[in-house]
Amino acid sequence: MRFVQFSDVHLDSSIGGALNLPADKRAILRRDIATSLARACALVGEYRADVVLVPGDLFDYESVTPETASLAADMFASIAPTPVFISPGNHDSLCPASPYIDPSGFRWPENVRIFTDSSFQTIEIPESGCSVTGMAHAHAGITDRLLAQPIARGQAGVSILLFHGSRDGFIPAAQETVIPFSDAELLAQGFTYTAVGHYHSPAYILDGSGSIKAAYSGCIQGRDTGESGERVALVGEITPDGRVEIEKREVAERRIVTVDVDVTGTKDLFGLVAKVEAVQAASGARPQDIVSVSLYGAAASTLDLDPEKIERSGQYFHTSVNAGRVVPDYDLQAIARDSAAPSLKSSFVRRMMEMIENAPDERDRLALRDAVYYGLYALDGRKLEPRDVD
Amino acid sequence: MWIERVHIKGFGCLTERTYEFPEGKAILVLEDNECGKSTLAAAILNCLCGLPKRKQAGEKIKLSEVYKPWAGGAYAVEMDLRANGSAYHVERDFARGSFTIRDIETGRDVSAQCSEDLAYHFLRLPREDYARLAMLSGKEIHHFEGSATIQGRLTALVDGAEDSSGDAAIATLESVGCTLGGRQIKIETAIKRLNDDIAEKQSAIRELDVSLAEASIDAAAMDNARERAGELTNNLDALDLEFKAARLREVTERIAGEQSGADEIARLTAEMKGLERYSSFPVERGAQLEGAAARLGAAKERAAELENKMEGLRREAGEVKSRVDPQSRFADATSEDAASLVGFEDSVKTAADARAKRREAVDLERRALANDGIDTEASSRQWGHFERLTVPNKELLRSCREMELRIASDQREFETNASGCETDLGKIKHGRAKLRGLGKMLLAGGGLCALASAALILTQLIPMPAAMLAAVLAVGAIIAGAVELTRSGSFDADEKALLERWLDEAEAGMESANSRLEDLRRQMKQIADSISVDPANVVDDFREYERAMGRAETLGQLNAQLSQAEESLRSVQERATAALKRLGIVVEPGDDIVEALGRAREALNKYLADRDKLARLDQEIGTLGREIEKVRAGIAEEQEIAQDILGDAGIDKTLPLDVALKAFGEAERNYRRYREIRDSLLPAVGGRAVSDDTLAALRSEYSELEIALAGSDVKSTRASAEVESERESTRRMLGETNGQVRDLERRVGSRVDAYRSEYPSLRESLEALLHELAKVERFGTAISAAADVMREVSRDSRRKWASALNESASAMLPSLNHDYDTLRFDDSLSFTLRRVSNGRVIDKHELDSCLSTGAKDQVYLAVRLACCDELSSAGEPIPIILDDPLMAADDERFRSGFEYLAGELPKRHQVIILSCHKARHARLLDETWFAENVSVLAL
């Protein structure tokens, strides 16, 4: 039995601010998401898939338009009669007037099967000899450990579990935790394969023998610096003996490419632009890609870090430059060297370094690190401006 | 540490030079400009500390480039030094960047155990600190013109800040703002504005969330309504079948019935009459009543639950309000008021401290005056006549002694010069006399010899060659005598002429000095006569008068400062009192204003916290109140429905609901019996006699019903009319329910539309604001931390230096400038001096205007040397390199200052003095102390 899996499409979602995209490019990137969905659907015919698995976050509830929902419905209709199973996630949860539920008045094609119950339900597919068990986030996010209890499987030989949840130990920073589960809890359910959504990078969960038992496909279109590189849908096959083989297929036409550029030792803007362009070229970025340049290292006081002057090559769809990790070119260790007659600068840096070492948390530490530079700037008569926060 | 030898292989303009620095002596490098003095100093510094690896701030080219040998070749310096009881040989090759240090005694390479910066290794002074403190250039005096005050220059020295002192940095940190909305504003204001904006966005988002939650409730109600509609539709379908079944039974019975008994009709009619009052009983509303009762029960439970919660919130709000109400004076107060109270507390404390210090200074001066036996008023009376003197006359009296000393010194110098010249002239005269004597002797000897040789030639007593030889010798002696006589006339002619000119100058100088002295004494007498004072005592009396007046003036200034401090305190107290008054707090005279401010701040902070909490509780109470009202409205609605139904059924509405429900059941049973008699039993009895047409119609109906019910096993015991009635009621209820569904759909739709149109942009704005807030808050925290630490380290450093310098700089100053002593620093490195001549303490505010450039130079030099003393106190003595340190001093101070630098300082430190002023030093060459203590080094 063959399947195509994709999730975290986030149709009509907002675009990450870190890329500094202007409004027209944000609109283009939002259209790119729909294009990626179309390319993922096209894999069904190419791969002769028996079933499509969508474990959540097909769209963002708060911003999805009826037109976009219709577009998705048309794409799914185009691959009928292949059944499409959707297990709504925390972003496309079953809030009032969700396109998933009857009162919305929205009609999905016959081949689309949406789980609308917040407890696990099973749908049998006799023609494929498999069953799909899934559930829906009935509100903005379920945080119960639903996999801690046994989940009833279908009668068919191949049983597939479909849900939107957070794998323990891999929860990305600043991401909401929904239906947390451990690998052991998931494997204990005994499903042939589990399609999981929520995390935006692909990942496999293997059993003790190294066989794939579950997978995240990740998002299908990068929208922020945390979603760089290839964005894929999964095409997989479950063999009669229950073995799962999976292949990643890139569906995003436009990638986000992140590069780090060390500014240490760079003397002037020309040198910096040349360095940035060299790193961009080496990154393999294509003209249609978005390149996110993160500058780091120690910058000389004379170095101009104005992003608008640095991102002027115009070779790529968009280039964003962030200088949040750049620190001023001060040799703090040398300044803080022990002396019988320390200068004010030396005493100041030494005291600040003590405070940084004893800072109670990372937040204080970062503020104190900034304080060192602000103090040195003030002593050197340089202009004080807020440094960017990561 | 002592540098014993420096060998320069190549460094700037110096190539293959070796310099020895004998122990215990000051080294004086006396050369013209451009000869390499500063290069030698740089070579010593860089051999000791190494060249900096990075280009220093403000440097166009690296130092290593600056000192490349002009003539090419090796770029290296070697040095022998002694430190920590051992002798070391240091080799630095700047071209190769190599560094080696060996223990001379063992020959062992100890480079690995040493820092490449030997000043750091031996003196614990990294290169920059060593250069800052131990290398002093007289040219630094020019910095006084750039720096506002001598205190500023000292602060820059201690702080090690070249361009901007710590005070400037602290001021920058304290005044920094940030840009918000295109305007530069204070960080606190920016944070407040951002927080306000964030609160506004969050509130809007909360409202949207509440609206969505309400939409969810409506959606659930809509689902229930839909379910009910489904059930009603099913019921209607079942009633349709039941109606047909009932009708089939009735038709069957009518057809089958043949007889109707009159008795039975009469009995049934009588019973029906008894039940007549139930004829209009609304049986179809029984299910409605049941539903309403169930919903009513649930709603009441919900209401009770919400009311309990409300009660809890009200109780809490009441407690908070009871704390807030008595503080109504703070009604208009904000957190900025609390911050201003803190500011006032600090200001009042600072002003009070300042006043206490001023008062202490006044008391101290008064006690000092008493100890010195100075009564300023009595002095003013005793020497009031000096007031009549003109300013030039006063100045003359003030400088009279100094002028006399200077004239006496000049006289001595001229006498010495004249005596020296006379001695030297005597020596020249003696030399000439000796030459003249020798010449004469040779002439005489030669003449005699010539006569003798002539006689011998003539007499031929001896052989001719011998006689000729004697004659030649005689001529030679005559010539030599003539030469010596000639030489005696020109012997040391230039020197003699010079000495004679000097002698003339000395004598002229002596005359001039005598004349000046007489002039001075004449002027003194005129002055004394003009105020009827004994000329012999006029200068001493005037000094005593000035001393007393100087002290009086000092006291006056201190009193003025005290008044100013008191005024400042009063002003800040008044402002604080006004601020408190604005907050409704009256401060009585005599109250401790700081305590009052503290109390007010605490009370205000507490009040503001309570007020915020109360607002939050009020908001929650409002929300809960609306919810309760909604539930109560539901209860009222359901009660209205129930009472309406009971009213329709003729049941007493005032009965409790459970009793009323029982009565409703009883009435329903009576109604059903009435309908049975009327609709079934009586017609059945009466229908026994029917017409043929009617019978045919009944049979036709029967056939149709049988077809319609084919395959159905539906039975009904009820009359078809009764079923029809219920069917009608169900149809009406279904219509109502579908109407509810449509209303709910509209409500949910409008809320969701509003949510979708506003939520994304609100969320985006909120995230941008939170990002900006995080940035500004971190900026504020960092700036505040930097300012705090800068203040702390600056204060600590200056305090430490002030205490260390007080003793040593004060002790050193009279040796460099005997006009001043008692140098006193405070924690800000501001200082006072005492003028020895009149005992007057020169206030720090006057220093920069009163002190001459030379005096400032000497004070600054004393401080610099005291710094080196302080840094050497715990370990190795620091070698000091001085580049024309006394260039702004007058001759007298130059002499005494140099004597100190060369005579006293080398007892504690190695001293290397660089100078291009040969003439000044030439005057010291004959001084005994100079010969004993100074080693002059030629480059």
PDB file of C-alpha atoms in Angstrom, chain A residues 48-217:
ATOM      1  CA  ARG A  48       0.045   5.891  -7.699  1.00  0.00           C
ATOM      2  CA  ALA A  49      -0.663   6.365  -4.028  1.00  0.00           C
ATOM      3  CA  ASP A  50      -3.563   4.553  -2.360  1.00  0.00           C
ATOM      4  CA  VAL A  51      -4.117   7.108   0.325  1.00  0.00           C
ATOM      5  CA  VAL A  52      -3.137  10.646   1.288  1.00  0.00           C
ATOM      6  CA  LEU A  53      -2.388  11.355   4.947  1.00  0.00           C
ATOM      7  CA  VAL A  54      -2.642  14.933   6.267  1.00  0.00           C
ATOM      8  CA  PRO A  55      -1.891  14.997  10.004  1.00  0.00           C
ATOM      9  CA  GLY A  56      -2.973  18.561  10.707  1.00  0.00           C
ATOM     10  CA  ASP A  57      -2.440  22.264  10.160  1.00  0.00           C
ATOM     11  CA  LEU A  58      -3.607  22.318   6.549  1.00  0.00           C
ATOM     12  CA  PHE A  59      -4.466  26.000   7.071  1.00  0.00           C
ATOM     13  CA  ASP A  60      -4.456  28.645   9.778  1.00  0.00           C
ATOM     14  CA  TYR A  61      -7.977  28.932  11.117  1.00  0.00           C
ATOM     15  CA  GLU A  62      -7.810  32.627  11.974  1.00  0.00           C
ATOM     16  CA  SER A  63      -6.846  33.786   8.510  1.00  0.00           C
ATOM     17  CA  VAL A  64      -8.009  31.168   6.029  1.00  0.00           C
ATOM     18  CA  THR A  65     -10.353  32.497   3.377  1.00  0.00           C
ATOM     19  CA  PRO A  66     -13.179  30.571   1.736  1.00  0.00           C
ATOM     20  CA  GLU A  67     -11.355  30.950  -1.572  1.00  0.00           C
ATOM     21  CA  THR A  68      -8.258  29.222  -0.216  1.00  0.00           C
ATOM     22  CA  ALA A  69     -10.350  26.436   1.333  1.00  0.00           C
ATOM     23  CA  SER A  70     -12.032  25.982  -2.065  1.00  0.00           C
ATOM     24  CA  LEU A  71      -8.647  25.867  -3.756  1.00  0.00           C
ATOM     25  CA  ALA A  72      -7.499  23.104  -1.391  1.00  0.00           C
ATOM     26  CA  ALA A  73     -10.770  21.244  -1.914  1.00  0.00           C
ATOM     27  CA  ASP A  74     -10.296  21.470  -5.699  1.00  0.00           C
ATOM     28  CA  MET A  75      -6.764  20.099  -5.399  1.00  0.00           C
ATOM     29  CA  PHE A  76      -8.029  17.165  -3.349  1.00  0.00           C
ATOM     30  CA  ALA A  77     -10.904  16.637  -5.778  1.00  0.00           C
ATOM     31  CA  SER A  78      -8.376  16.438  -8.592  1.00  0.00           C
ATOM     32  CA  ILE A  79      -6.840  13.319  -7.035  1.00  0.00           C
ATOM     33  CA  ALA A  80     -10.171  11.567  -6.393  1.00  0.00           C
ATOM     34  CA  PRO A  81     -10.960   8.789  -5.801  1.00  0.00           C
ATOM     35  CA  THR A  82      -7.747   8.490  -3.761  1.00  0.00           C
ATOM     36  CA  PRO A  83      -8.948   9.072  -0.203  1.00  0.00           C
ATOM     37  CA  VAL A  84      -7.485  12.022   1.665  1.00  0.00           C
ATOM     38  CA  PHE A  85      -7.500  11.674   5.466  1.00  0.00           C
ATOM     39  CA  ILE A  86      -7.239  14.869   7.444  1.00  0.00           C
ATOM     40  CA  SER A  87      -6.629  14.983  11.170  1.00  0.00           C
ATOM     41  CA  PRO A  88      -7.087  18.662  12.172  1.00  0.00           C
ATOM     42  CA  GLY A  89      -4.280  20.154  14.259  1.00  0.00           C
ATOM     43  CA  ASN A  90      -3.988  23.049  16.659  1.00  0.00           C
ATOM     44  CA  HIS A  91      -3.863  25.674  13.905  1.00  0.00           C
ATOM     45  CA  ASP A  92      -6.795  24.277  11.880  1.00  0.00           C
ATOM     46  CA  SER A  93      -8.750  23.104  14.907  1.00  0.00           C
ATOM     47  CA  LEU A  94     -12.517  22.701  14.828  1.00  0.00           C
ATOM     48  CA  CYS A  95     -13.378  26.207  15.979  1.00  0.00           C
ATOM     49  CA  PRO A  96     -16.740  27.687  14.989  1.00  0.00           C
ATOM     50  CA  ALA A  97     -17.169  28.108  11.242  1.00  0.00           C
ATOM     51  CA  SER A  98     -14.114  25.990  10.519  1.00  0.00           C
ATOM     52  CA  PRO A  99     -14.210  24.852   6.892  1.00  0.00           C
ATOM     53  CA  TYR A 100     -13.942  21.309   8.283  1.00  0.00           C
ATOM     54  CA  ILE A 101     -17.341  21.298   9.967  1.00  0.00           C
ATOM     55  CA  ASP A 102     -20.812  21.206   8.510  1.00  0.00           C
ATOM     56  CA  PRO A 103     -22.121  24.530   9.814  1.00  0.00           C
ATOM     57  CA  SER A 104     -19.480  26.345   7.748  1.00  0.00           C
ATOM     58  CA  GLY A 105     -21.482  25.464   4.711  1.00  0.00           C
ATOM     59  CA  PHE A 106     -18.249  24.423   3.048  1.00  0.00           C
ATOM     60  CA  ARG A 107     -18.325  21.152   1.148  1.00  0.00           C
ATOM     61  CA  TRP A 108     -15.293  18.932   0.733  1.00  0.00           C
ATOM     62  CA  PRO A 109     -15.118  16.437  -2.112  1.00  0.00           C
ATOM     63  CA  GLU A 110     -16.239  12.899  -1.435  1.00  0.00           C
ATOM     64  CA  ASN A 111     -12.737  11.505  -1.258  1.00  0.00           C
ATOM     65  CA  VAL A 112     -11.799  13.774   1.654  1.00  0.00           C
ATOM     66  CA  ARG A 113     -12.336  12.193   5.075  1.00  0.00           C
ATOM     67  CA  ILE A 114     -11.972  14.556   8.005  1.00  0.00           C
ATOM     68  CA  PHE A 115     -11.747  13.347  11.589  1.00  0.00           C
ATOM     69  CA  THR A 116     -14.002  15.627  13.600  1.00  0.00           C
ATOM     70  CA  ASP A 117     -14.040  13.863  16.946  1.00  0.00           C
ATOM     71  CA  SER A 118     -11.598  14.738  19.701  1.00  0.00           C
ATOM     72  CA  SER A 119     -11.244  11.055  20.553  1.00  0.00           C
ATOM     73  CA  PHE A 120      -9.669   8.567  18.171  1.00  0.00           C
ATOM     74  CA  GLN A 121     -12.028   7.079  15.530  1.00  0.00           C
ATOM     75  CA  THR A 122     -11.215   4.461  12.927  1.00  0.00           C
ATOM     76  CA  ILE A 123     -12.207   4.391   9.267  1.00  0.00           C
ATOM     77  CA  GLU A 124     -11.713   1.178   7.341  1.00  0.00           C
ATOM     78  CA  ILE A 125     -10.630   1.197   3.691  1.00  0.00           C
ATOM     79  CA  PRO A 126     -11.453  -2.304   2.544  1.00  0.00           C
ATOM     80  CA  GLU A 127     -10.221  -1.755  -1.007  1.00  0.00           C
ATOM     81  CA  SER A 128      -6.735  -0.945   0.282  1.00  0.00           C
ATOM     82  CA  GLY A 129      -6.805  -3.432   3.118  1.00  0.00           C
ATOM     83  CA  CYS A 130      -6.036  -0.808   5.669  1.00  0.00           C
ATOM     84  CA  SER A 131      -7.656   1.263   8.357  1.00  0.00           C
ATOM     85  CA  VAL A 132      -6.915   4.843   9.378  1.00  0.00           C
ATOM     86  CA  THR A 133      -7.384   5.922  12.990  1.00  0.00           C
ATOM     87  CA  GLY A 134      -7.416   9.616  13.663  1.00  0.00           C
ATOM     88  CA  MET A 135      -8.766  12.445  15.759  1.00  0.00           C
ATOM     89  CA  ALA A 136      -9.188  16.200  15.661  1.00  0.00           C
ATOM     90  CA  HIS A 137      -8.096  19.097  17.838  1.00  0.00           C
ATOM     91  CA  ALA A 138     -11.581  20.221  18.763  1.00  0.00           C
ATOM     92  CA  HIS A 139     -10.224  23.519  20.062  1.00  0.00           C
ATOM     93  CA  ALA A 140      -6.972  25.452  19.730  1.00  0.00           C
ATOM     94  CA  GLY A 141      -4.828  22.678  21.158  1.00  0.00           C
ATOM     95  CA  ILE A 142      -5.205  19.499  23.193  1.00  0.00           C
ATOM     96  CA  THR A 143      -2.454  19.023  25.727  1.00  0.00           C
ATOM     97  CA  ASP A 144      -3.462  15.640  27.184  1.00  0.00           C
ATOM     98  CA  ARG A 145      -1.139  12.668  26.737  1.00  0.00           C
ATOM     99  CA  LEU A 146      -3.667  10.748  24.660  1.00  0.00           C
ATOM    100  CA  LEU A 147      -1.144   8.074  23.661  1.00  0.00           C
ATOM    101  CA  ALA A 148      -0.566   7.083  27.284  1.00  0.00           C
ATOM    102  CA  GLN A 149      -3.735   4.948  26.956  1.00  0.00           C
ATOM    103  CA  PRO A 150      -4.244   2.189  24.352  1.00  0.00           C
ATOM    104  CA  ILE A 151      -5.951   3.360  21.153  1.00  0.00           C
ATOM    105  CA  ALA A 152      -8.263   0.943  19.385  1.00  0.00           C
ATOM    106  CA  ARG A 153      -6.938  -0.124  15.990  1.00  0.00           C
ATOM    107  CA  GLY A 154      -8.941  -1.143  12.948  1.00  0.00           C
ATOM    108  CA  GLN A 155      -9.443  -4.712  11.797  1.00  0.00           C
ATOM    109  CA  ALA A 156      -7.486  -4.428   8.555  1.00  0.00           C
ATOM    110  CA  GLY A 157      -3.999  -5.832   8.194  1.00  0.00           C
ATOM    111  CA  VAL A 158      -2.429  -2.406   7.849  1.00  0.00           C
ATOM    112  CA  SER A 159      -3.337   0.044  10.557  1.00  0.00           C
ATOM    113  CA  ILE A 160      -2.397   3.714  10.291  1.00  0.00           C
ATOM    114  CA  LEU A 161      -2.552   6.271  13.065  1.00  0.00           C
ATOM    115  CA  LEU A 162      -2.968   9.927  12.137  1.00  0.00           C
ATOM    116  CA  PHE A 163      -2.675  12.808  14.560  1.00  0.00           C
ATOM    117  CA  HIS A 164      -1.067  16.166  15.317  1.00  0.00           C
ATOM    118  CA  GLY A 165       1.228  15.998  18.363  1.00  0.00           C
ATOM    119  CA  SER A 166       4.526  16.840  20.048  1.00  0.00           C
ATOM    120  CA  ARG A 167       7.242  14.204  20.320  1.00  0.00           C
ATOM    121  CA  ASP A 168       8.959  14.379  23.724  1.00  0.00           C
ATOM    122  CA  GLY A 169      12.514  15.600  23.671  1.00  0.00           C
ATOM    123  CA  PHE A 170      12.243  17.350  20.319  1.00  0.00           C
ATOM    124  CA  ILE A 171       9.880  20.215  21.095  1.00  0.00           C
ATOM    125  CA  PRO A 172      11.156  23.274  19.224  1.00  0.00           C
ATOM    126  CA  ALA A 173      11.530  26.488  21.204  1.00  0.00           C
ATOM    127  CA  ALA A 174       8.486  28.763  21.228  1.00  0.00           C
ATOM    128  CA  GLN A 175       6.241  26.057  19.763  1.00  0.00           C
ATOM    129  CA  GLU A 176       3.027  25.077  21.486  1.00  0.00           C
ATOM    130  CA  THR A 177       3.016  21.587  23.004  1.00  0.00           C
ATOM    131  CA  VAL A 178       0.000  19.576  21.887  1.00  0.00           C
ATOM    132  CA  ILE A 179      -0.784  15.912  22.549  1.00  0.00           C
ATOM    133  CA  PRO A 180       2.695  15.173  23.861  1.00  0.00           C
ATOM    134  CA  PHE A 181       3.929  11.611  23.423  1.00  0.00           C
ATOM    135  CA  SER A 182       7.069   9.590  23.887  1.00  0.00           C
ATOM    136  CA  ASP A 183       8.489   7.178  21.321  1.00  0.00           C
ATOM    137  CA  ALA A 184       7.731   4.318  23.719  1.00  0.00           C
ATOM    138  CA  GLU A 185       4.076   5.373  24.045  1.00  0.00           C
ATOM    139  CA  LEU A 186       3.709   5.596  20.279  1.00  0.00           C
ATOM    140  CA  LEU A 187       5.417   2.263  19.586  1.00  0.00           C
ATOM    141  CA  ALA A 188       3.323   0.589  22.290  1.00  0.00           C
ATOM    142  CA  GLN A 189       0.147   1.376  20.309  1.00  0.00           C
ATOM    143  CA  GLY A 190       1.158  -1.243  17.723  1.00  0.00           C
ATOM    144  CA  PHE A 191       0.031   0.616  14.588  1.00  0.00           C
ATOM    145  CA  THR A 192       1.752  -0.381  11.365  1.00  0.00           C
ATOM    146  CA  TYR A 193       2.573   3.276  10.684  1.00  0.00           C
ATOM    147  CA  THR A 194       1.848   6.615  12.288  1.00  0.00           C
ATOM    148  CA  ALA A 195       1.701   9.871  10.340  1.00  0.00           C
ATOM    149  CA  VAL A 196       2.357  12.771  12.716  1.00  0.00           C
ATOM    150  CA  GLY A 197       2.172  16.478  12.157  1.00  0.00           C
ATOM    151  CA  HIS A 198       3.155  19.601  14.131  1.00  0.00           C
ATOM    152  CA  TYR A 199       6.937  19.737  13.811  1.00  0.00           C
ATOM    153  CA  HIS A 200       8.122  21.637  10.774  1.00  0.00           C
ATOM    154  CA  SER A 201      11.151  19.480   9.981  1.00  0.00           C
ATOM    155  CA  PRO A 202      11.011  15.899   8.711  1.00  0.00           C
ATOM    156  CA  ALA A 203      11.816  13.195  11.260  1.00  0.00           C
ATOM    157  CA  TYR A 204      11.441   9.439  11.511  1.00  0.00           C
ATOM    158  CA  ILE A 205      10.625   7.413  14.607  1.00  0.00           C
ATOM    159  CA  LEU A 206      12.132   3.936  14.501  1.00  0.00           C
ATOM    160  CA  ASP A 207      11.445   0.838  16.531  1.00  0.00           C
ATOM    161  CA  GLY A 208      14.125  -1.239  18.265  1.00  0.00           C
ATOM    162  CA  SER A 209      15.031  -2.975  15.018  1.00  0.00           C
ATOM    163  CA  GLY A 210      15.536   0.278  13.175  1.00  0.00           C
ATOM    164  CA  SER A 211      12.322   0.052  11.133  1.00  0.00           C
ATOM    165  CA  ILE A 212      10.335   3.200  10.484  1.00  0.00           C
ATOM    166  CA  LYS A 213       7.198   3.274  12.584  1.00  0.00           C
ATOM    167  CA  ALA A 214       6.230   6.917  12.366  1.00  0.00           C
ATOM    168  CA  ALA A 215       7.250  10.074  10.578  1.00  0.00           C
ATOM    169  CA  TYR A 216       6.845  13.827  10.551  1.00  0.00           C
ATOM    170  CA  SER A 217       6.928  15.226   7.027  1.00  0.00           C
TER     171      SER A 217
END
